[in-house]
Coordinates of C-alpha atoms and ligand atoms in Angstrom, one line a residue:
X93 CA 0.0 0.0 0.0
X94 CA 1.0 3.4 -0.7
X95 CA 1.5 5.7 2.0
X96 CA -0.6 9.0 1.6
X97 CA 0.9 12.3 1.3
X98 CA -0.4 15.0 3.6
X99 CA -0.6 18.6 1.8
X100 CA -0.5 21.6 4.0
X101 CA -4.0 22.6 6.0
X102 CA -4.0 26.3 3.5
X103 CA -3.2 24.1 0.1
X104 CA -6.1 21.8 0.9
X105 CA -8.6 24.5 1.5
X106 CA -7.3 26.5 -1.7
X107 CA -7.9 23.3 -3.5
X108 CA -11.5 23.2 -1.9
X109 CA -12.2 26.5 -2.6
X110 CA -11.7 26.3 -6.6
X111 CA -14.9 24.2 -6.2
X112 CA -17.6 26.6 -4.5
X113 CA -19.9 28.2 -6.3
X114 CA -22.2 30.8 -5.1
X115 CA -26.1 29.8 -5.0
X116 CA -28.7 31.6 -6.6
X117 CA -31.5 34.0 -5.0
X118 CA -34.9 33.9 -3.9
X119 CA -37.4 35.7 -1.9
X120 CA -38.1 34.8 1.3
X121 CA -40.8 36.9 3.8
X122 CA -39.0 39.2 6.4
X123 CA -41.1 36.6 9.3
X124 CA -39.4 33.6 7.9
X125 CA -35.7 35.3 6.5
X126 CA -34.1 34.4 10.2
X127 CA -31.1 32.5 9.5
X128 CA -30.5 33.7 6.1
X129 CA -27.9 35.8 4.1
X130 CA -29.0 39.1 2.1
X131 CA -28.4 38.7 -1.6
X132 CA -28.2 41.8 -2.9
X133 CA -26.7 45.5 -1.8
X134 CA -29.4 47.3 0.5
X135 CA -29.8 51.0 -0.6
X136 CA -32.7 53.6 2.0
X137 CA -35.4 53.8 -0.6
X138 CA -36.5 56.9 1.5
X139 CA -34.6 59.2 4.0
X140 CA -34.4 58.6 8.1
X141 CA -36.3 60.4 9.4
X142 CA -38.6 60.7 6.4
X143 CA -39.6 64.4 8.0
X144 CA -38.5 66.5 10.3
X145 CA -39.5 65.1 13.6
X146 CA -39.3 66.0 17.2
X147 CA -37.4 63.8 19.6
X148 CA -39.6 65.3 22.4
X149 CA -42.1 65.9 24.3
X150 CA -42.9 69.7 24.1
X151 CA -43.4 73.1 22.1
X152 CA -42.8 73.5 18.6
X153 CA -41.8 77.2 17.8
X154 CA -40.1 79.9 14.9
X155 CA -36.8 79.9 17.2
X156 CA -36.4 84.2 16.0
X157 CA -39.8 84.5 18.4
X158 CA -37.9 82.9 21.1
X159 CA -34.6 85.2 20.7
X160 CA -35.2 87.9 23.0
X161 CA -36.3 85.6 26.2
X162 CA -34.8 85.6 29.2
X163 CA -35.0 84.7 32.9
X164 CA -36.1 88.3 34.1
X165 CA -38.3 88.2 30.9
X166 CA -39.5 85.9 29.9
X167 CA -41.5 85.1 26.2
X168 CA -45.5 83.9 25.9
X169 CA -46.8 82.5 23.4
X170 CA -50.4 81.1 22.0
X171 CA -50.5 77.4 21.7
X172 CA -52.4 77.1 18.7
X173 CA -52.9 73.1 18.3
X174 CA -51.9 69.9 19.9
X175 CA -49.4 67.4 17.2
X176 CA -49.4 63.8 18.5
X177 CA -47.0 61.4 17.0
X178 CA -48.6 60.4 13.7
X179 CA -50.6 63.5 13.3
X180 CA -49.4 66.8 11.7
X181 CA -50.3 70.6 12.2
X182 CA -53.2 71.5 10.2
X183 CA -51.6 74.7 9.3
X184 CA -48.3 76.9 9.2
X185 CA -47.3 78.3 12.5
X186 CA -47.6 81.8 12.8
X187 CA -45.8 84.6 14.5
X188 CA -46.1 84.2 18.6
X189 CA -47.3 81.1 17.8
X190 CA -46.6 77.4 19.8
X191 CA -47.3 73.8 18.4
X192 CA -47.7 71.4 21.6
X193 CA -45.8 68.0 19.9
X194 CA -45.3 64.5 21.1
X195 CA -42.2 62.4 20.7
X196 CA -41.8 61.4 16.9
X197 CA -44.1 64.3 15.2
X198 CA -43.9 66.0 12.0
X199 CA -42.2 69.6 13.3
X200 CA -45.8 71.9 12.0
X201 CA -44.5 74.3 8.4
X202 CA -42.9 77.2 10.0
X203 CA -41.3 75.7 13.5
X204 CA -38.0 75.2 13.6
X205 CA -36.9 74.6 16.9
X206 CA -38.5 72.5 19.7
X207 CA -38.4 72.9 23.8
X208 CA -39.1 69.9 25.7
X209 CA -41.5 70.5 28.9
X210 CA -39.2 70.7 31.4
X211 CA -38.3 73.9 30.4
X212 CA -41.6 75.4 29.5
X213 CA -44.2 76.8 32.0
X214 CA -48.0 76.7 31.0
X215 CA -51.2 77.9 32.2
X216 CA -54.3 78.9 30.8
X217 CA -55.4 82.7 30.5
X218 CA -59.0 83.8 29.0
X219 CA -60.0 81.0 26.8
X220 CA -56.5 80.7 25.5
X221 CA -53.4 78.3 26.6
X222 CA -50.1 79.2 26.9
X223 CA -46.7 78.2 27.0
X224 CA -43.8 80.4 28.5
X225 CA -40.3 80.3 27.9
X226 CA -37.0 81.7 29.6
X227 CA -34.4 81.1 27.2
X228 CA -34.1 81.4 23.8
X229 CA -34.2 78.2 21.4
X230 CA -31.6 77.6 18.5
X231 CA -32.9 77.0 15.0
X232 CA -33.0 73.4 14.7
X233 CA -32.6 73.1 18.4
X234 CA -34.4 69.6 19.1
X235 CA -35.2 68.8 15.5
X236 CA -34.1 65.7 13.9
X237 CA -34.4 67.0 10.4
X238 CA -35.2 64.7 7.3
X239 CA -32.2 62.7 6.3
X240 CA -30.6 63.3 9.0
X241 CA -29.9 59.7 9.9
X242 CA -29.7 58.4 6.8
X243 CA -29.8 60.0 3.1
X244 CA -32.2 58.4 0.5
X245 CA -30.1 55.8 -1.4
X246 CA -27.4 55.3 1.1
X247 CA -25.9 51.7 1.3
X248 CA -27.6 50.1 4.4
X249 CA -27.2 46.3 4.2
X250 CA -24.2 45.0 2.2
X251 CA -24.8 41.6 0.2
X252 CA -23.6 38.4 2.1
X253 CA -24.9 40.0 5.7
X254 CA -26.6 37.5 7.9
X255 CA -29.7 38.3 9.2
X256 CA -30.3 39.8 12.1
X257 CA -32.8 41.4 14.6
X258 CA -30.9 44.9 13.6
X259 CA -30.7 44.1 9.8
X260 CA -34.3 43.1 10.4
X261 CA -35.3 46.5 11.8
X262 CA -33.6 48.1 9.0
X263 CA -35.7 46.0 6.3
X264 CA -38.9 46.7 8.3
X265 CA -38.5 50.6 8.2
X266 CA -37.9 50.3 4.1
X267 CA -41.0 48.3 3.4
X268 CA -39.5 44.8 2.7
X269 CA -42.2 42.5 3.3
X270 CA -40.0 39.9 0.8
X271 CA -36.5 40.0 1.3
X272 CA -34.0 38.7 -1.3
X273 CA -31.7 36.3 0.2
X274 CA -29.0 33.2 -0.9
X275 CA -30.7 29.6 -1.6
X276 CA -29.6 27.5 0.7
X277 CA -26.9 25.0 -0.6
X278 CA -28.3 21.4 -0.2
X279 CA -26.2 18.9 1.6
X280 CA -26.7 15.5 2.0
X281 CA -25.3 13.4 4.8
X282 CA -24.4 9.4 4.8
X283 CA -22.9 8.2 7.8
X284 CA -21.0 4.8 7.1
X285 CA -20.1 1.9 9.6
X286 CA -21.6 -1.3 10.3
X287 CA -21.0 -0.7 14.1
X288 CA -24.0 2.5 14.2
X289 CA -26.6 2.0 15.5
X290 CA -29.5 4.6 15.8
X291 CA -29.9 7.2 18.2
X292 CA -33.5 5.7 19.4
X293 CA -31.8 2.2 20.0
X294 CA -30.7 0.3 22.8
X295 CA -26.7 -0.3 23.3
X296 CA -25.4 -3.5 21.9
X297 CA -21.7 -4.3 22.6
X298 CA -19.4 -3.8 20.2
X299 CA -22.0 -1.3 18.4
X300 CA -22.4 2.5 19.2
X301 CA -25.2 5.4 18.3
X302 CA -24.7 7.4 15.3
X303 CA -23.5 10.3 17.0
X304 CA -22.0 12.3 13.6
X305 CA -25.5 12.0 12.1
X306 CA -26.8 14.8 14.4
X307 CA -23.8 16.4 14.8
X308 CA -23.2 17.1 10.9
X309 CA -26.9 18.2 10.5
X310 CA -26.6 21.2 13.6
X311 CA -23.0 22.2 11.8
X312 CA -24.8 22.2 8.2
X313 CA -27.4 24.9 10.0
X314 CA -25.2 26.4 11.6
X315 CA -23.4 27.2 8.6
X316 CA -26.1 28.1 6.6
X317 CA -27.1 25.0 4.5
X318 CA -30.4 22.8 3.8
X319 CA -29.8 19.8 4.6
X320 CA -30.9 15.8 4.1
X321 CA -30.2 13.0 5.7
X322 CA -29.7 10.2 3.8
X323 CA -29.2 7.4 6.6
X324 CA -26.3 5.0 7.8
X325 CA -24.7 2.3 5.2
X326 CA -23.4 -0.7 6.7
X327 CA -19.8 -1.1 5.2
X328 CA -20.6 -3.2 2.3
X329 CA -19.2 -1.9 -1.4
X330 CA -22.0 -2.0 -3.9
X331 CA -25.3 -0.8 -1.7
X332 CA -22.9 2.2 -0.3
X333 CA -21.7 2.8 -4.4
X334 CA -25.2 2.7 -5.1
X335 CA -26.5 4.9 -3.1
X336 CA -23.7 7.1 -2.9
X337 CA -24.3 7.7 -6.2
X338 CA -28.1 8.0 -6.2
X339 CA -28.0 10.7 -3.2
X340 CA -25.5 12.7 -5.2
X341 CA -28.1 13.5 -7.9
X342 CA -30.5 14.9 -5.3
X343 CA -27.8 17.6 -3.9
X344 CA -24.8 20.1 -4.1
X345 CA -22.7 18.7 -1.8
X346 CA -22.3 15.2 -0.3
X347 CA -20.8 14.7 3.0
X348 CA -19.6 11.1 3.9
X349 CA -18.2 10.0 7.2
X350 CA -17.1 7.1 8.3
X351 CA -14.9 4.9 6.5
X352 CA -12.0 7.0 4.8
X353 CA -9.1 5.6 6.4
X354 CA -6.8 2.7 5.7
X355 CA -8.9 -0.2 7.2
X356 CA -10.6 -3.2 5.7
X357 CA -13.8 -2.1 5.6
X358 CA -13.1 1.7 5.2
X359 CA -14.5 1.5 1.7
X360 CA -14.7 5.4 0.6
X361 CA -11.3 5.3 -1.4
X362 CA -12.9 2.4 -3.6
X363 CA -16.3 4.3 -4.0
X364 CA -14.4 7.3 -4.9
X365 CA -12.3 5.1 -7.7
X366 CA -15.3 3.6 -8.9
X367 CA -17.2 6.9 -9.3
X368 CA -14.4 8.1 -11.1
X369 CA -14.3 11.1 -9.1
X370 CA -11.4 13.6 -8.7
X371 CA -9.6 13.4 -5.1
X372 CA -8.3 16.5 -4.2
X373 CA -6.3 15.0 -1.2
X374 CA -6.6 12.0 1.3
X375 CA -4.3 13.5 3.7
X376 CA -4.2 16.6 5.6
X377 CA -1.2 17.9 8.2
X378 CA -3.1 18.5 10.5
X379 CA -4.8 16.7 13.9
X380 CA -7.5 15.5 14.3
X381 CA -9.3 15.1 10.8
X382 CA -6.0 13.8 8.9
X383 CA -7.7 11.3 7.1
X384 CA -10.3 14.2 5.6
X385 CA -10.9 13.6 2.2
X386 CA -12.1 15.9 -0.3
X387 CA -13.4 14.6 -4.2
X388 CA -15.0 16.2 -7.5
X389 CA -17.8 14.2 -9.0
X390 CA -19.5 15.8 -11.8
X391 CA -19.5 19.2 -10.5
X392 CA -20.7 18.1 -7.4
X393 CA -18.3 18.1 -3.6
X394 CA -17.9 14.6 -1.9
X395 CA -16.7 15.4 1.2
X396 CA -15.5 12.3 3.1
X397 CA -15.4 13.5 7.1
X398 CA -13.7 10.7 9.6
X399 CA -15.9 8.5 11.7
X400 CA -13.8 9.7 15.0
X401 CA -16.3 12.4 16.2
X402 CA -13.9 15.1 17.3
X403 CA -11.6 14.6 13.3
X404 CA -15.3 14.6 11.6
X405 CA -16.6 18.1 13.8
X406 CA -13.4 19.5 13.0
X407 CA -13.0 18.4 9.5
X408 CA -16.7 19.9 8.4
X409 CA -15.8 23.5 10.1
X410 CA -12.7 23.7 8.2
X411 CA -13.4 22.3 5.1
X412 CA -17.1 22.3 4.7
X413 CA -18.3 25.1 6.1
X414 CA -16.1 27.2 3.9
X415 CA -17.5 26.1 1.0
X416 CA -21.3 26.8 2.2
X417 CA -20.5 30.3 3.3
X418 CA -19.2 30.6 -0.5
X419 CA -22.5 29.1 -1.8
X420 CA -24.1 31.4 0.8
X421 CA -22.5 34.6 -0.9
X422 CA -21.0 36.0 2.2
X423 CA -17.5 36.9 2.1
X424 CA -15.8 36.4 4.9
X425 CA -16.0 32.0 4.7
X426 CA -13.1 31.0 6.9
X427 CA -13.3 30.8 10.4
X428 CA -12.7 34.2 12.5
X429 CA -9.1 33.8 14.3
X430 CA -8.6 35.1 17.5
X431 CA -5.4 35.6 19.5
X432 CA -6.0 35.0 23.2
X433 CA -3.6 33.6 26.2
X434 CA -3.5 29.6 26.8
X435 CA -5.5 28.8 30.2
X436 CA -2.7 25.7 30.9
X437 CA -0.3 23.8 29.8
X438 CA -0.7 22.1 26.3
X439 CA 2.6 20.1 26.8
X440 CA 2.6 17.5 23.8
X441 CA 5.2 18.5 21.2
X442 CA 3.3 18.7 17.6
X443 CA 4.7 17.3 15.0
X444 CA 1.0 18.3 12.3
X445 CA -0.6 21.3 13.5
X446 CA -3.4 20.7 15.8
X447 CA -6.6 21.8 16.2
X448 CA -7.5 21.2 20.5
X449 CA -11.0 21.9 21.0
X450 CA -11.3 24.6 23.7
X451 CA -13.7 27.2 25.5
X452 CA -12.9 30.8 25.2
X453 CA -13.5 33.1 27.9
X454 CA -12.9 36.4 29.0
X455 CA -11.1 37.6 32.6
X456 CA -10.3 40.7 33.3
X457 CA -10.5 42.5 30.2
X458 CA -8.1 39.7 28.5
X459 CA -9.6 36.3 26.2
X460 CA -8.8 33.2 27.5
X461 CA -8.6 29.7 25.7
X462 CA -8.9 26.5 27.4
X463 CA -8.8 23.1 26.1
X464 CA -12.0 21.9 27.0
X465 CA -10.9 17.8 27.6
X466 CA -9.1 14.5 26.1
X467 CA -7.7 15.9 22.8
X468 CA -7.9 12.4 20.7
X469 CA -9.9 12.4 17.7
X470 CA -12.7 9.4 18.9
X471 CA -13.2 12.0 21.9
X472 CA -16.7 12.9 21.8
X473 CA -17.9 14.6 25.3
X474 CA -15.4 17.5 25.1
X475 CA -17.2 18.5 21.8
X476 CA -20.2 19.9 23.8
X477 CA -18.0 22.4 25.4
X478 CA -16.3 23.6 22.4
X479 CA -17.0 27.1 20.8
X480 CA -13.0 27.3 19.6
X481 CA -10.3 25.5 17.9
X482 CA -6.8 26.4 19.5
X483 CA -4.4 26.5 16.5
X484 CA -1.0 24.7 18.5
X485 CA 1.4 24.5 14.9
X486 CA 3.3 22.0 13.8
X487 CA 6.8 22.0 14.3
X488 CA 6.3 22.8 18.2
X489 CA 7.7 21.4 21.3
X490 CA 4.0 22.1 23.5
X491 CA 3.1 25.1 24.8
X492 CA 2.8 26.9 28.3
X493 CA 0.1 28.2 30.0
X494 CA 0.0 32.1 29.4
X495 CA 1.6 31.5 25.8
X496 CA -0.1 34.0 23.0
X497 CA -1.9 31.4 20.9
X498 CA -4.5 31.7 18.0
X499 CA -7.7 30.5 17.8
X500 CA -10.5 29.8 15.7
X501 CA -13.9 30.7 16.9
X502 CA -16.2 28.6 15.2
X503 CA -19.3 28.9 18.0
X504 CA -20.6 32.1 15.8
X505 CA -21.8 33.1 12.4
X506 CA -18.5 35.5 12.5
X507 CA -16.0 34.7 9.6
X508 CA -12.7 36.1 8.2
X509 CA -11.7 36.5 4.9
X510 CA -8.0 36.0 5.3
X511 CA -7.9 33.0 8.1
X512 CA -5.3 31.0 6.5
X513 CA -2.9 33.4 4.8
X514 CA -0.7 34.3 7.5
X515 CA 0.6 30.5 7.7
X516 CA -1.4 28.9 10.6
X517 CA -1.0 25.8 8.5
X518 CA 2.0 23.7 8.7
X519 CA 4.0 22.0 5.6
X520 CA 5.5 19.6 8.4
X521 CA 4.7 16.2 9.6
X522 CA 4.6 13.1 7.4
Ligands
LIG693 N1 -3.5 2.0 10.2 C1 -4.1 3.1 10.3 N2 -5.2 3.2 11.0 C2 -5.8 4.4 11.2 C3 -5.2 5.6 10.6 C4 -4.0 5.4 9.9 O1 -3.5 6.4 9.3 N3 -3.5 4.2 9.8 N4 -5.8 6.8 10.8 C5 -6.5 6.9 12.0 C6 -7.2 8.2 12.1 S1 -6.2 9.5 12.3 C7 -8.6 8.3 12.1 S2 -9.3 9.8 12.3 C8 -9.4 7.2 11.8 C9 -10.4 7.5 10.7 O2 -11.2 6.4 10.5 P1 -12.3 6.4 9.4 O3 -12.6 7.8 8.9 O4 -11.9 5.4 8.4 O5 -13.6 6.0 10.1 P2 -14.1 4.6 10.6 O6 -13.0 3.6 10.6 O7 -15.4 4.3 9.9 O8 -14.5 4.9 12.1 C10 -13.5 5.5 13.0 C11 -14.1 5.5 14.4 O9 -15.2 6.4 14.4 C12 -16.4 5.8 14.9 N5 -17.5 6.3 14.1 C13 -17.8 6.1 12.8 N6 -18.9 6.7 12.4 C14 -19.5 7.2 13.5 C15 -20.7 7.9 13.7 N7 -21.5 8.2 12.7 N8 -20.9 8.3 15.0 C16 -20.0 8.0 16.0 N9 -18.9 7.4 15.8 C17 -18.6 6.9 14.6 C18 -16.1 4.3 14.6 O10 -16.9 3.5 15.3 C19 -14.7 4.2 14.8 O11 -14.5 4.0 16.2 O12 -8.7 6.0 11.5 C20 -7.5 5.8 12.3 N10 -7.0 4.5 11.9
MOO694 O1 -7.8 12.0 11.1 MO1 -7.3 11.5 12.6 O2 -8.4 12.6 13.4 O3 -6.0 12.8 12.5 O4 -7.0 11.4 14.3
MG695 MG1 -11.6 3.4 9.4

């Protein structure tokens, strides 16, 4: 048997990457747009505020009335209609004239200043009312004009944001009851070993649960992507070829796991021959997910994941979830690194960069990372606890607690553009 060659971590994902394609558009209704990307560039279709408004509550006046008032003498003047929020002044305001205006008004034709109650005494004299002030107001004073926020046909949203309750907001106040967004790529998922059993059944030694299964479909949503589950394939050749080959018609992407390594019954490498589909590598320097495997079939991404939970979770975040965040049309697709000090000791020397699931956390103004358990790749508790990936290169004798290390947060819908170009990957290690 030939012994694989592992390519660097960057070289394998620039090899992915020629691969992606972005998906197309559709609309989707702002209730039901939650977890989706924005397709398009986001321009204000109408200025914020669309008129002059008053952030108060108060008296609308012409601020030149107001010029000459004083403590020791003070200005009066007629209240001539009351503006609620929603309403506006039926006509111009006059000379010694004062609008009384809620929060959020139309400032009446004429006003150009507003004083808020606390300054302004009132009482009733005659049949009139009136409103006293003791200082003069600035034109504009209290008037958040038209435009002032934002200008018709700013930029708002850029293309690839994901949705959120802000963004939402912001799609509300312009009338989008449809918003365009990415499709969602489609992945499918076949789990492969004789040994699974599923989640709903009883232990039988020597067999464990399909834990991937699940696993894979919260990372596909996570990242973005639709996703199908095809089942678990015993280990046999020409049922897995078969249906391999059938689920790839119904998808973009098919992700594999299970079954990739060197064993007898790790049968991917022969599906892949038989296919006649293009392996971009077998090998990866890097720990855990070495054995990730990534092949072309008609267009279409096979990507084979390990069976060892911890090498599968961390071979879809750096691999997979690239590619979906491409389809997705967002551009930053790689993970977002972050520097932060190591919480212990990490004492193993690495000889392939590794990947050590960890926890971040923040102390006293600084980030923290912390493995979060065992660091093998059949590990599969720790994963719970694991929002980062602390990059420990290759080439390294271990590292202290307190060491300056880099990590990749994959626990958010944050990404990067530029994750791997600064060498995180190591070309050591055989
Ligand atoms: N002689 C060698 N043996 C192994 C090598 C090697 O280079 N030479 N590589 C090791 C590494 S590294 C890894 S990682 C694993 C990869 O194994 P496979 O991807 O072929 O996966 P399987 O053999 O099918 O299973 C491995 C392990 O994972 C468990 N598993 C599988 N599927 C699931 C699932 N859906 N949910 C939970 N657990 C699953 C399976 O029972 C095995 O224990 O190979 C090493 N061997
Ligand atoms: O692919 Mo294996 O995870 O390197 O341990
Ligand atoms: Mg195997």
């Amino acid at each position: 048997m030939e012994p694989r060659q592992p390519i660097a971590i960057d070289k394998a994902i620039e090899l992915v990457m020629q691969h992606g394609k972005e998906q197309g558009r559709e609309l989707v209704s702002l209730q039901e747009c939650d977890d989706r990307y924005i397709a398009e560039d986001i321009y204000a279709n109408h200025p914020i505020p669309p008129f002059p408004k008053s952030p108060y509550d108060g008296f609308a006046f012409r601020s030149e009335d107001t010029a000459s008032a004083n403590r020791d003498n003070p200005v009066r003047f007629t209240v001539v209609e009351h503006v609620p929020a929603g309403a506006t002044a039926s006509r111009p305001i006059g000379k010694g004239e004062a609008v009384r205006i809620m929060t959020g008004a139309a400032i009446p034709e004429g006003a150009d200043c507003v004083a808020m109650f606390e300054v302004c005494h009132t009482y009733n004299e005659g049949d009139l009312e009136w409103v006293e002030l003791k200082r003069p107001i600035r034109s504009m004073e209290n008037v958040m004009d038209k435009g002032s926020e934002t200008e018709e046909g700013a930029l708002v949203i850029r293309k690839g944001t994901y949705m959120n309750p802000g963004v939402k907001a912001v799609l509300a106040t312009f009338g989008f009851t449809k918003v365009p967004v990415t499709k969602k790529p489609k992945i499918g998922l076949i789990t492969t070993g004789t040994e699974l059993l599923d989640v709903e059944e009883d232990m039988v030694y020597g067999k464990i649960r399909n834990s991937n299964g699940p696993m894979i479909a919260a990372q596909c949503k996570r990242a973005g992507a639709d996703f199908i589950h095809f089942g678990k394939l015993m280990d046999e050749l020409e049922p897995s070829y078969e249906r391999i080959q059938q689920a790839l018609k119904d998808v973009d992407i098919l992700i594999t796991t299970g079954g990739v390594s060197v064993g007898d019954f790790d049968l991917m490498p022969a599906i892949y021959e038989k296919l006649e589909a293009k392996v971009l590598f077998n090998k990866v320097a890097m720990r855990p997910g070495s054995v990730t495997t990534v092949a072309v079939y008609e267009n279409k991404m096979l990507f084979g994941l390990s069976g060892n939970p911890s090498a599968c979770y961390v071979g879809f975040e750096l691999f997979a979830r690239p590619i979906i965040r491409q389809a997705l049309g967002t551009p930053a697709v790689y993970p977002k690194k972050i520097e932060a000090y190591l919480g212990e000791d990490f004492e193993k020397p690495n000889p392939f960069t590794r990947f050590v699931r960890g926890k971040m956390r923040m102390k006293n103004g600084f980030v923290y990372v912390e493995p979060v358990g065992m660091d093998k790749s059949a590990v599969v508790t720790s994963l719970s606890k694991a929002d980062v990936f602390i990059v420990l290169r290759g080439g390294t004798r271990g590292y202290k607690k307190g060491d300056m290390v880099e990590a990749l947060w994959v626990d958010t819908q944050e990404g990067q553009r530029n994750t791997w170009n600064h060498h995180l990957s190591s070309e050591e290690g055989g």
